Amino acid sequence: MASGFWTPTRRFVRGFSYVFDSFRRFSVVRAVVRDLRRQGLELPTRVTAKEAYGSLIWKAPTLSAVVRILHNPAYAGAYVYGRSEYFSERRSPKTGKASAHVRDVAQWP
């Protein structure tokens, strides 16, 4: 299998499939995390440290990581436009970027 930015690995696909299957079985995120740990499975995450910024690493599952996976529409195969709205009058003093405000699902265009 060719490696590349958009080419998912089997490990990646299996891991995410297992998270969703496990959530269907247990319906409780904490139970999913316990199950993942019991199975010895790790989840992918991106490095945010300066040295290796953006590289993919595998870590033990956490409650917050599993919640982010389950709430992210992209993992369900959906592209979502308008989850956030940006206010140009409120900018980060450090970066100058407009601050984002997350909209309720009912407000997504």
mmCIF file of N, CA, C and O in Angstrom:
data_model
loop_
_atom_site.group_PDB
_atom_site.id
_atom_site.type_symbol
_atom_site.label_atom_id
_atom_site.label_comp_id
_atom_site.label_asym_id
_atom_site.label_seq_id
_atom_site.Cartn_x
_atom_site.Cartn_y
_atom_site.Cartn_z
ATOM 1 N N MET A 1 0.849 -1.172 0.000
ATOM 2 C CA MET A 1 0.000 0.000 0.000
ATOM 3 C C MET A 1 0.894 1.234 0.000
ATOM 4 O O MET A 1 1.830 1.331 0.767
ATOM 5 N N ALA A 2 0.580 2.194 -0.843
ATOM 6 C CA ALA A 2 1.381 3.417 -0.931
ATOM 7 C C ALA A 2 1.167 4.269 0.298
ATOM 8 O O ALA A 2 0.074 4.332 0.846
ATOM 9 N N SER A 3 2.236 4.920 0.733
ATOM 10 C CA SER A 3 2.069 5.808 1.874
ATOM 11 C C SER A 3 1.882 7.213 1.355
ATOM 12 O O SER A 3 2.406 7.593 0.328
ATOM 13 N N GLY A 4 1.119 8.003 2.069
ATOM 14 C CA GLY A 4 0.861 9.374 1.670
ATOM 15 C C GLY A 4 -0.019 10.035 2.699
ATOM 16 O O GLY A 4 -0.549 9.391 3.596
ATOM 17 N N PHE A 5 -0.200 11.316 2.533
ATOM 18 C CA PHE A 5 -0.960 12.082 3.519
ATOM 19 C C PHE A 5 -2.392 11.580 3.653
ATOM 20 O O PHE A 5 -2.912 11.446 4.739
ATOM 21 N N TRP A 6 -3.077 11.286 2.547
ATOM 22 C CA TRP A 6 -4.490 10.905 2.600
ATOM 23 C C TRP A 6 -4.694 9.403 2.567
ATOM 24 O O TRP A 6 -5.821 8.938 2.586
ATOM 25 N N THR A 7 -3.659 8.598 2.493
ATOM 26 C CA THR A 7 -3.809 7.148 2.436
ATOM 27 C C THR A 7 -3.893 6.580 3.846
ATOM 28 O O THR A 7 -2.917 6.591 4.577
ATOM 29 N N PRO A 8 -5.069 6.099 4.240
ATOM 30 C CA PRO A 8 -5.180 5.543 5.597
ATOM 31 C C PRO A 8 -4.496 4.188 5.688
ATOM 32 O O PRO A 8 -4.515 3.408 4.758
ATOM 33 N N THR A 9 -3.894 3.931 6.802
ATOM 34 C CA THR A 9 -3.287 2.623 7.014
ATOM 35 C C THR A 9 -4.345 1.678 7.567
ATOM 36 O O THR A 9 -5.366 2.099 8.093
ATOM 37 N N ARG A 10 -4.075 0.407 7.437
ATOM 38 C CA ARG A 10 -5.018 -0.586 7.983
ATOM 39 C C ARG A 10 -5.175 -0.398 9.488
ATOM 40 O O ARG A 10 -6.268 -0.538 10.020
ATOM 41 N N ARG A 11 -4.089 -0.088 10.158
ATOM 42 C CA ARG A 11 -4.135 0.102 11.615
ATOM 43 C C ARG A 11 -5.056 1.271 11.967
ATOM 44 O O ARG A 11 -5.839 1.194 12.906
ATOM 45 N N PHE A 12 -4.968 2.338 11.210
ATOM 46 C CA PHE A 12 -5.795 3.522 11.434
ATOM 47 C C PHE A 12 -7.276 3.182 11.246
ATOM 48 O O PHE A 12 -8.106 3.469 12.096
ATOM 49 N N VAL A 13 -7.597 2.535 10.141
ATOM 50 C CA VAL A 13 -8.986 2.184 9.833
ATOM 51 C C VAL A 13 -9.537 1.206 10.863
ATOM 52 O O VAL A 13 -10.654 1.371 11.357
ATOM 53 N N ARG A 14 -8.738 0.190 11.197
ATOM 54 C CA ARG A 14 -9.198 -0.780 12.205
ATOM 55 C C ARG A 14 -9.442 -0.131 13.555
ATOM 56 O O ARG A 14 -10.422 -0.436 14.233
ATOM 57 N N GLY A 15 -8.544 0.783 13.941
ATOM 58 C CA GLY A 15 -8.693 1.457 15.236
ATOM 59 C C GLY A 15 -9.967 2.269 15.325
ATOM 60 O O GLY A 15 -10.711 2.186 16.304
ATOM 61 N N PHE A 16 -10.241 3.049 14.287
ATOM 62 C CA PHE A 16 -11.441 3.875 14.310
ATOM 63 C C PHE A 16 -12.700 3.038 14.181
ATOM 64 O O PHE A 16 -13.712 3.325 14.815
ATOM 65 N N SER A 17 -12.652 1.993 13.369
ATOM 66 C CA SER A 17 -13.804 1.091 13.260
ATOM 67 C C SER A 17 -14.092 0.442 14.601
ATOM 68 O O SER A 17 -15.251 0.318 15.005
ATOM 69 N N TYR A 18 -13.029 0.061 15.293
ATOM 70 C CA TYR A 18 -13.201 -0.584 16.604
ATOM 71 C C TYR A 18 -13.840 0.382 17.610
ATOM 72 O O TYR A 18 -14.693 -0.017 18.405
ATOM 73 N N VAL A 19 -13.450 1.658 17.561
ATOM 74 C CA VAL A 19 -14.034 2.653 18.477
ATOM 75 C C VAL A 19 -15.542 2.738 18.257
ATOM 76 O O VAL A 19 -16.325 2.689 19.206
ATOM 77 N N PHE A 20 -15.966 2.848 16.993
ATOM 78 C CA PHE A 20 -17.399 2.962 16.706
ATOM 79 C C PHE A 20 -18.149 1.674 17.023
ATOM 80 O O PHE A 20 -19.258 1.722 17.575
ATOM 81 N N ASP A 21 -17.561 0.528 16.714
ATOM 82 C CA ASP A 21 -18.205 -0.755 17.049
ATOM 83 C C ASP A 21 -18.350 -0.909 18.556
ATOM 84 O O ASP A 21 -19.389 -1.350 19.047
ATOM 85 N N SER A 22 -17.305 -0.547 19.270
ATOM 86 C CA SER A 22 -17.328 -0.650 20.721
ATOM 87 C C SER A 22 -18.382 0.291 21.313
ATOM 88 O O SER A 22 -19.101 -0.080 22.245
ATOM 89 N N PHE A 23 -18.504 1.485 20.746
ATOM 90 C CA PHE A 23 -19.518 2.421 21.253
ATOM 91 C C PHE A 23 -20.929 1.893 20.978
ATOM 92 O O PHE A 23 -21.826 2.056 21.806
ATOM 93 N N ARG A 24 -21.118 1.242 19.831
ATOM 94 C CA ARG A 24 -22.430 0.633 19.550
ATOM 95 C C ARG A 24 -22.754 -0.449 20.583
ATOM 96 O O ARG A 24 -23.900 -0.605 20.990
ATOM 97 N N ARG A 25 -21.739 -1.213 20.997
ATOM 98 C CA ARG A 25 -21.949 -2.283 21.982
ATOM 99 C C ARG A 25 -22.245 -1.736 23.373
ATOM 100 O O ARG A 25 -23.152 -2.197 24.046
ATOM 101 N N PHE A 26 -21.443 -0.758 23.818
ATOM 102 C CA PHE A 26 -21.504 -0.310 25.208
ATOM 103 C C PHE A 26 -22.351 0.941 25.422
ATOM 104 O O PHE A 26 -22.873 1.146 26.512
ATOM 105 N N SER A 27 -22.422 1.817 24.441
ATOM 106 C CA SER A 27 -23.156 3.088 24.529
ATOM 107 C C SER A 27 -22.640 4.021 25.611
ATOM 108 O O SER A 27 -23.327 4.964 25.998
ATOM 109 N N VAL A 28 -21.459 3.749 26.126
ATOM 110 C CA VAL A 28 -20.857 4.578 27.172
ATOM 111 C C VAL A 28 -19.380 4.763 26.817
ATOM 112 O O VAL A 28 -18.660 3.784 26.612
ATOM 113 N N VAL A 29 -18.948 6.017 26.748
ATOM 114 C CA VAL A 29 -17.580 6.308 26.312
ATOM 115 C C VAL A 29 -16.548 5.713 27.263
ATOM 116 O O VAL A 29 -15.538 5.171 26.828
ATOM 117 N N ARG A 30 -16.780 5.807 28.569
ATOM 118 C CA ARG A 30 -15.813 5.241 29.531
ATOM 119 C C ARG A 30 -15.629 3.741 29.314
ATOM 120 O O ARG A 30 -14.523 3.221 29.435
ATOM 121 N N ALA A 31 -16.704 3.052 28.969
ATOM 122 C CA ALA A 31 -16.608 1.611 28.699
ATOM 123 C C ALA A 31 -15.793 1.360 27.430
ATOM 124 O O ALA A 31 -15.041 0.385 27.347
ATOM 125 N N VAL A 32 -15.926 2.239 26.448
ATOM 126 C CA VAL A 32 -15.140 2.116 25.217
ATOM 127 C C VAL A 32 -13.651 2.263 25.530
ATOM 128 O O VAL A 32 -12.826 1.477 25.072
ATOM 129 N N VAL A 33 -13.310 3.262 26.335
ATOM 130 C CA VAL A 33 -11.909 3.488 26.711
ATOM 131 C C VAL A 33 -11.365 2.270 27.460
ATOM 132 O O VAL A 33 -10.267 1.796 27.160
ATOM 133 N N ARG A 34 -12.132 1.752 28.412
ATOM 134 C CA ARG A 34 -11.695 0.551 29.151
ATOM 135 C C ARG A 34 -11.473 -0.622 28.203
ATOM 136 O O ARG A 34 -10.495 -1.361 28.315
ATOM 137 N N ASP A 35 -12.392 -0.802 27.247
ATOM 138 C CA ASP A 35 -12.283 -1.891 26.285
ATOM 139 C C ASP A 35 -11.043 -1.736 25.407
ATOM 140 O O ASP A 35 -10.310 -2.699 25.177
ATOM 141 N N LEU A 36 -10.802 -0.514 24.921
ATOM 142 C CA LEU A 36 -9.618 -0.267 24.097
ATOM 143 C C LEU A 36 -8.339 -0.580 24.866
ATOM 144 O O LEU A 36 -7.421 -1.206 24.347
ATOM 145 N N ARG A 37 -8.296 -0.142 26.120
ATOM 146 C CA ARG A 37 -7.104 -0.392 26.944
ATOM 147 C C ARG A 37 -6.935 -1.881 27.231
ATOM 148 O O ARG A 37 -5.820 -2.400 27.202
ATOM 149 N N ARG A 38 -8.041 -2.566 27.508
ATOM 150 C CA ARG A 38 -7.983 -4.002 27.783
ATOM 151 C C ARG A 38 -7.467 -4.764 26.563
ATOM 152 O O ARG A 38 -6.728 -5.734 26.690
ATOM 153 N N GLN A 39 -7.849 -4.316 25.375
ATOM 154 C CA GLN A 39 -7.399 -4.945 24.130
ATOM 155 C C GLN A 39 -5.978 -4.524 23.740
ATOM 156 O O GLN A 39 -5.412 -5.046 22.791
ATOM 157 N N GLY A 40 -5.425 -3.544 24.464
ATOM 158 C CA GLY A 40 -4.077 -3.068 24.168
ATOM 159 C C GLY A 40 -4.004 -2.215 22.910
ATOM 160 O O GLY A 40 -2.951 -2.114 22.289
ATOM 161 N N LEU A 41 -5.122 -1.600 22.539
ATOM 162 C CA LEU A 41 -5.166 -0.781 21.329
ATOM 163 C C LEU A 41 -4.797 0.662 21.627
ATOM 164 O O LEU A 41 -5.124 1.190 22.688
ATOM 165 N N GLU A 42 -4.124 1.290 20.685
ATOM 166 C CA GLU A 42 -3.755 2.692 20.808
ATOM 167 C C GLU A 42 -4.493 3.486 19.741
ATOM 168 O O GLU A 42 -4.954 2.932 18.745
ATOM 169 N N LEU A 43 -4.585 4.803 19.947
ATOM 170 C CA LEU A 43 -5.245 5.686 18.990
ATOM 171 C C LEU A 43 -4.239 6.666 18.400
ATOM 172 O O LEU A 43 -3.310 7.094 19.090
ATOM 173 N N PRO A 44 -4.439 7.049 17.153
ATOM 174 C CA PRO A 44 -3.516 8.000 16.537
ATOM 175 C C PRO A 44 -3.774 9.421 17.019
ATOM 176 O O PRO A 44 -4.913 9.789 17.318
ATOM 177 N N THR A 45 -2.724 10.197 17.105
ATOM 178 C CA THR A 45 -2.843 11.612 17.457
ATOM 179 C C THR A 45 -1.717 12.364 16.757
ATOM 180 O O THR A 45 -0.695 11.790 16.408
ATOM 181 N N ARG A 46 -1.930 13.641 16.560
ATOM 182 C CA ARG A 46 -0.910 14.478 15.930
ATOM 183 C C ARG A 46 -0.081 15.166 17.007
ATOM 184 O O ARG A 46 -0.610 15.633 18.012
ATOM 185 N N VAL A 47 1.212 15.246 16.783
ATOM 186 C CA VAL A 47 2.130 15.905 17.712
ATOM 187 C C VAL A 47 1.935 17.415 17.579
ATOM 188 O O VAL A 47 1.888 17.947 16.468
ATOM 189 N N THR A 48 1.822 18.092 18.709
ATOM 190 C CA THR A 48 1.679 19.547 18.683
ATOM 191 C C THR A 48 2.944 20.252 19.158
ATOM 192 O O THR A 48 3.016 21.472 19.124
ATOM 193 N N ALA A 49 3.939 19.476 19.596
ATOM 194 C CA ALA A 49 5.208 20.053 20.027
ATOM 195 C C ALA A 49 5.966 20.570 18.813
ATOM 196 O O ALA A 49 5.849 20.036 17.708
ATOM 197 N N LYS A 50 6.761 21.596 19.028
ATOM 198 C CA LYS A 50 7.471 22.271 17.947
ATOM 199 C C LYS A 50 8.380 21.336 17.138
ATOM 200 O O LYS A 50 8.410 21.407 15.912
ATOM 201 N N GLU A 51 9.079 20.451 17.807
ATOM 202 C CA GLU A 51 10.079 19.606 17.146
ATOM 203 C C GLU A 51 9.475 18.709 16.072
ATOM 204 O O GLU A 51 10.022 18.571 14.997
ATOM 205 N N ALA A 52 8.390 18.039 16.364
ATOM 206 C CA ALA A 52 7.812 17.072 15.424
ATOM 207 C C ALA A 52 6.380 17.448 15.064
ATOM 208 O O ALA A 52 5.545 16.582 14.820
ATOM 209 N N TYR A 53 6.088 18.737 15.014
ATOM 210 C CA TYR A 53 4.728 19.223 14.814
ATOM 211 C C TYR A 53 4.051 18.553 13.612
ATOM 212 O O TYR A 53 4.602 18.503 12.524
ATOM 213 N N GLY A 54 2.858 18.015 13.853
ATOM 214 C CA GLY A 54 2.061 17.425 12.788
ATOM 215 C C GLY A 54 2.301 15.963 12.517
ATOM 216 O O GLY A 54 1.520 15.337 11.803
ATOM 217 N N SER A 55 3.360 15.387 13.076
ATOM 218 C CA SER A 55 3.607 13.965 12.807
ATOM 219 C C SER A 55 2.610 13.105 13.590
ATOM 220 O O SER A 55 2.095 13.503 14.625
ATOM 221 N N LEU A 56 2.339 11.932 13.071
ATOM 222 C CA LEU A 56 1.366 11.025 13.659
ATOM 223 C C LEU A 56 2.050 10.084 14.643
ATOM 224 O O LEU A 56 3.060 9.469 14.316
ATOM 225 N N ILE A 57 1.497 9.983 15.847
ATOM 226 C CA ILE A 57 1.987 9.018 16.831
ATOM 227 C C ILE A 57 0.793 8.244 17.379
ATOM 228 O O ILE A 57 -0.352 8.660 17.220
ATOM 229 N N TRP A 58 1.067 7.134 18.017
ATOM 230 C CA TRP A 58 0.021 6.294 18.600
ATOM 231 C C TRP A 58 0.152 6.339 20.115
ATOM 232 O O TRP A 58 1.239 6.187 20.655
ATOM 233 N N LYS A 59 -0.986 6.560 20.794
ATOM 234 C CA LYS A 59 -0.985 6.683 22.255
ATOM 235 C C LYS A 59 -2.120 5.873 22.855
ATOM 236 O O LYS A 59 -3.092 5.541 22.167
ATOM 237 N N ALA A 60 -2.002 5.606 24.140
ATOM 238 C CA ALA A 60 -3.077 4.930 24.867
ATOM 239 C C ALA A 60 -4.340 5.787 24.799
ATOM 240 O O ALA A 60 -4.265 7.009 24.853
ATOM 241 N N PRO A 61 -5.508 5.165 24.653
ATOM 242 C CA PRO A 61 -6.748 5.932 24.528
ATOM 243 C C PRO A 61 -7.094 6.679 25.808
ATOM 244 O O PRO A 61 -6.863 6.193 26.915
ATOM 245 N N THR A 62 -7.635 7.875 25.621
ATOM 246 C CA THR A 62 -8.128 8.681 26.737
ATOM 247 C C THR A 62 -9.600 8.983 26.488
ATOM 248 O O THR A 62 -10.081 8.885 25.350
ATOM 249 N N LEU A 63 -10.288 9.365 27.539
ATOM 250 C CA LEU A 63 -11.698 9.704 27.429
ATOM 251 C C LEU A 63 -11.896 10.847 26.428
ATOM 252 O O LEU A 63 -12.755 10.772 25.539
ATOM 253 N N SER A 64 -11.076 11.892 26.528
ATOM 254 C CA SER A 64 -11.248 13.042 25.638
ATOM 255 C C SER A 64 -10.968 12.678 24.178
ATOM 256 O O SER A 64 -11.640 13.164 23.268
ATOM 257 N N ALA A 65 -10.006 11.798 23.933
ATOM 258 C CA ALA A 65 -9.700 11.390 22.556
ATOM 259 C C ALA A 65 -10.862 10.624 21.940
ATOM 260 O O ALA A 65 -11.229 10.860 20.783
ATOM 261 N N VAL A 66 -11.455 9.729 22.703
ATOM 262 C CA VAL A 66 -12.580 8.944 22.188
ATOM 263 C C VAL A 66 -13.791 9.853 21.948
ATOM 264 O O VAL A 66 -14.476 9.728 20.931
ATOM 265 N N VAL A 67 -14.042 10.785 22.833
ATOM 266 C CA VAL A 67 -15.158 11.724 22.641
ATOM 267 C C VAL A 67 -14.942 12.547 21.377
ATOM 268 O O VAL A 67 -15.869 12.744 20.586
ATOM 269 N N ARG A 68 -13.717 13.032 21.148
ATOM 270 C CA ARG A 68 -13.427 13.806 19.926
ATOM 271 C C ARG A 68 -13.683 12.972 18.679
ATOM 272 O O ARG A 68 -14.218 13.465 17.688
ATOM 273 N N ILE A 69 -13.308 11.712 18.704
ATOM 274 C CA ILE A 69 -13.539 10.830 17.555
ATOM 275 C C ILE A 69 -15.033 10.664 17.307
ATOM 276 O O ILE A 69 -15.508 10.797 16.178
ATOM 277 N N LEU A 70 -15.779 10.380 18.356
ATOM 278 C CA LEU A 70 -17.213 10.132 18.210
ATOM 279 C C LEU A 70 -17.988 11.387 17.798
ATOM 280 O O LEU A 70 -19.012 11.287 17.139
ATOM 281 N N HIS A 71 -17.510 12.553 18.168
ATOM 282 C CA HIS A 71 -18.205 13.808 17.832
ATOM 283 C C HIS A 71 -17.772 14.400 16.502
ATOM 284 O O HIS A 71 -18.403 15.344 16.027
ATOM 285 N N ASN A 72 -16.716 13.884 15.896
ATOM 286 C CA ASN A 72 -16.196 14.469 14.667
ATOM 287 C C ASN A 72 -16.943 13.910 13.462
ATOM 288 O O ASN A 72 -16.824 12.726 13.155
ATOM 289 N N PRO A 73 -17.708 14.745 12.744
ATOM 290 C CA PRO A 73 -18.486 14.252 11.608
ATOM 291 C C PRO A 73 -17.617 13.680 10.486
ATOM 292 O O PRO A 73 -18.069 12.842 9.722
ATOM 293 N N ALA A 74 -16.362 14.093 10.399
ATOM 294 C CA ALA A 74 -15.482 13.599 9.333
ATOM 295 C C ALA A 74 -15.268 12.095 9.448
ATOM 296 O O ALA A 74 -15.139 11.405 8.438
ATOM 297 N N TYR A 75 -15.242 11.556 10.674
ATOM 298 C CA TYR A 75 -15.044 10.124 10.851
ATOM 299 C C TYR A 75 -16.262 9.322 10.421
ATOM 300 O O TYR A 75 -16.182 8.129 10.208
ATOM 301 N N ALA A 76 -17.397 9.992 10.302
ATOM 302 C CA ALA A 76 -18.602 9.336 9.803
ATOM 303 C C ALA A 76 -18.710 9.494 8.284
ATOM 304 O O ALA A 76 -19.688 9.092 7.681
ATOM 305 N N GLY A 77 -17.705 10.140 7.683
ATOM 306 C CA GLY A 77 -17.700 10.325 6.245
ATOM 307 C C GLY A 77 -18.446 11.563 5.796
ATOM 308 O O GLY A 77 -18.796 11.698 4.630
ATOM 309 N N ALA A 78 -18.701 12.483 6.714
ATOM 310 C CA ALA A 78 -19.453 13.693 6.374
ATOM 311 C C ALA A 78 -18.533 14.911 6.383
ATOM 312 O O ALA A 78 -17.700 15.066 7.270
ATOM 313 N N TYR A 79 -18.706 15.754 5.385
ATOM 314 C CA TYR A 79 -17.999 17.034 5.372
ATOM 315 C C TYR A 79 -18.948 18.055 5.978
ATOM 316 O O TYR A 79 -20.112 18.137 5.596
ATOM 317 N N VAL A 80 -18.486 18.799 6.941
ATOM 318 C CA VAL A 80 -19.339 19.774 7.615
ATOM 319 C C VAL A 80 -18.817 21.168 7.359
ATOM 320 O O VAL A 80 -17.649 21.463 7.612
ATOM 321 N N TYR A 81 -19.684 22.003 6.840
ATOM 322 C CA TYR A 81 -19.365 23.403 6.614
ATOM 323 C C TYR A 81 -20.140 24.221 7.635
ATOM 324 O O TYR A 81 -21.316 23.972 7.873
ATOM 325 N N GLY A 82 -19.483 25.160 8.254
ATOM 326 C CA GLY A 82 -20.180 26.084 9.135
ATOM 327 C C GLY A 82 -20.291 25.658 10.581
ATOM 328 O O GLY A 82 -21.146 26.159 11.303
ATOM 329 N N ARG A 83 -19.444 24.741 11.034
ATOM 330 C CA ARG A 83 -19.477 24.361 12.453
ATOM 331 C C ARG A 83 -19.062 25.523 13.335
ATOM 332 O O ARG A 83 -19.489 25.632 14.462
ATOM 333 N N SER A 84 -18.212 26.377 12.792
ATOM 334 C CA SER A 84 -17.711 27.522 13.555
ATOM 335 C C SER A 84 -18.008 28.795 12.796
ATOM 336 O O SER A 84 -18.095 28.808 11.574
ATOM 337 N N GLU A 85 -18.160 29.871 13.536
ATOM 338 C CA GLU A 85 -18.242 31.185 12.907
ATOM 339 C C GLU A 85 -17.120 32.025 13.502
ATOM 340 O O GLU A 85 -16.694 31.804 14.630
ATOM 341 N N TYR A 86 -16.627 32.942 12.720
ATOM 342 C CA TYR A 86 -15.465 33.727 13.120
ATOM 343 C C TYR A 86 -15.841 35.199 13.219
ATOM 344 O O TYR A 86 -16.561 35.717 12.382
ATOM 345 N N PHE A 87 -15.342 35.837 14.260
ATOM 346 C CA PHE A 87 -15.618 37.254 14.489
ATOM 347 C C PHE A 87 -14.337 38.038 14.267
ATOM 348 O O PHE A 87 -13.366 37.876 14.997
ATOM 349 N N SER A 88 -14.344 38.889 13.252
ATOM 350 C CA SER A 88 -13.135 39.634 12.927
ATOM 351 C C SER A 88 -12.796 40.678 13.979
ATOM 352 O O SER A 88 -11.642 41.070 14.129
ATOM 353 N N GLU A 89 -13.798 41.130 14.728
ATOM 354 C CA GLU A 89 -13.512 42.141 15.760
ATOM 355 C C GLU A 89 -12.824 41.542 16.991
ATOM 356 O O GLU A 89 -12.215 42.252 17.769
ATOM 357 N N ARG A 90 -12.945 40.216 17.158
ATOM 358 C CA ARG A 90 -12.253 39.548 18.272
ATOM 359 C C ARG A 90 -11.092 38.752 17.707
ATOM 360 O O ARG A 90 -11.282 37.716 17.101
ATOM 361 N N ARG A 91 -9.897 39.233 17.907
ATOM 362 C CA ARG A 91 -8.702 38.589 17.371
ATOM 363 C C ARG A 91 -7.734 38.257 18.495
ATOM 364 O O ARG A 91 -7.678 38.943 19.505
ATOM 365 N N SER A 92 -6.971 37.201 18.271
ATOM 366 C CA SER A 92 -5.948 36.813 19.228
ATOM 367 C C SER A 92 -4.856 37.875 19.223
ATOM 368 O O SER A 92 -4.324 38.212 18.161
ATOM 369 N N PRO A 93 -4.494 38.389 20.400
ATOM 370 C CA PRO A 93 -3.422 39.383 20.442
ATOM 371 C C PRO A 93 -2.069 38.793 20.041
ATOM 372 O O PRO A 93 -1.196 39.490 19.551
ATOM 373 N N LYS A 94 -1.934 37.479 20.217
ATOM 374 C CA LYS A 94 -0.672 36.816 19.922
ATOM 375 C C LYS A 94 -0.494 36.543 18.426
ATOM 376 O O LYS A 94 0.547 36.824 17.847
ATOM 377 N N THR A 95 -1.555 35.980 17.782
ATOM 378 C CA THR A 95 -1.437 35.557 16.392
ATOM 379 C C THR A 95 -2.155 36.471 15.404
ATOM 380 O O THR A 95 -1.878 36.431 14.221
ATOM 381 N N GLY A 96 -3.126 37.243 15.896
ATOM 382 C CA GLY A 96 -3.906 38.098 15.013
ATOM 383 C C GLY A 96 -5.040 37.377 14.307
ATOM 384 O O GLY A 96 -5.759 37.965 13.513
ATOM 385 N N LYS A 97 -5.228 36.093 14.607
ATOM 386 C CA LYS A 97 -6.293 35.321 13.965
ATOM 387 C C LYS A 97 -7.642 35.673 14.588
ATOM 388 O O LYS A 97 -7.735 35.942 15.790
ATOM 389 N N ALA A 98 -8.682 35.639 13.757
ATOM 390 C CA ALA A 98 -10.039 35.871 14.250
ATOM 391 C C ALA A 98 -10.429 34.715 15.166
ATOM 392 O O ALA A 98 -10.101 33.557 14.898
ATOM 393 N N SER A 99 -11.146 35.029 16.240
ATOM 394 C CA SER A 99 -11.524 33.974 17.174
ATOM 395 C C SER A 99 -12.745 33.222 16.659
ATOM 396 O O SER A 99 -13.657 33.800 16.068
ATOM 397 N N ALA A 100 -12.746 31.932 16.885
ATOM 398 C CA ALA A 100 -13.826 31.064 16.421
ATOM 399 C C ALA A 100 -14.829 30.847 17.537
ATOM 400 O O ALA A 100 -14.472 30.780 18.716
ATOM 401 N N HIS A 101 -16.063 30.717 17.149
ATOM 402 C CA HIS A 101 -17.144 30.392 18.074
ATOM 403 C C HIS A 101 -17.867 29.183 17.492
ATOM 404 O O HIS A 101 -18.323 29.225 16.351
ATOM 405 N N VAL A 102 -17.964 28.098 18.245
ATOM 406 C CA VAL A 102 -18.616 26.884 17.767
ATOM 407 C C VAL A 102 -20.125 27.075 17.821
ATOM 408 O O VAL A 102 -20.674 27.480 18.841
ATOM 409 N N ARG A 103 -20.787 26.785 16.706
ATOM 410 C CA ARG A 103 -22.246 26.895 16.611
ATOM 411 C C ARG A 103 -22.910 25.610 17.075
ATOM 412 O O ARG A 103 -22.301 24.539 17.029
ATOM 413 N N ASP A 104 -24.178 25.704 17.475
ATOM 414 C CA ASP A 104 -24.964 24.517 17.760
ATOM 415 C C ASP A 104 -25.207 23.770 16.450
ATOM 416 O O ASP A 104 -25.260 24.392 15.386
ATOM 417 N N VAL A 105 -25.389 22.470 16.511
ATOM 418 C CA VAL A 105 -25.605 21.648 15.314
ATOM 419 C C VAL A 105 -26.787 22.189 14.491
ATOM 420 O O VAL A 105 -26.731 22.234 13.268
ATOM 421 N N ALA A 106 -27.826 22.650 15.138
ATOM 422 C CA ALA A 106 -29.007 23.158 14.435
ATOM 423 C C ALA A 106 -28.694 24.411 13.611
ATOM 424 O O ALA A 106 -29.425 24.732 12.672
ATOM 425 N N GLN A 107 -27.606 25.086 13.923
ATOM 426 C CA GLN A 107 -27.239 26.305 13.209
ATOM 427 C C GLN A 107 -26.258 26.080 12.063
ATOM 428 O O GLN A 107 -25.905 27.016 11.365
ATOM 429 N N TRP A 108 -25.808 24.835 11.847
ATOM 430 C CA TRP A 108 -24.882 24.578 10.746
ATOM 431 C C TRP A 108 -25.618 24.772 9.420
ATOM 432 O O TRP A 108 -26.736 24.296 9.254
ATOM 433 N N PRO A 109 -25.002 25.496 8.479
ATOM 434 C CA PRO A 109 -25.664 25.679 7.175
ATOM 435 C C PRO A 109 -25.792 24.371 6.396
ATOM 436 O O PRO A 109 -25.096 23.440 6.596
#
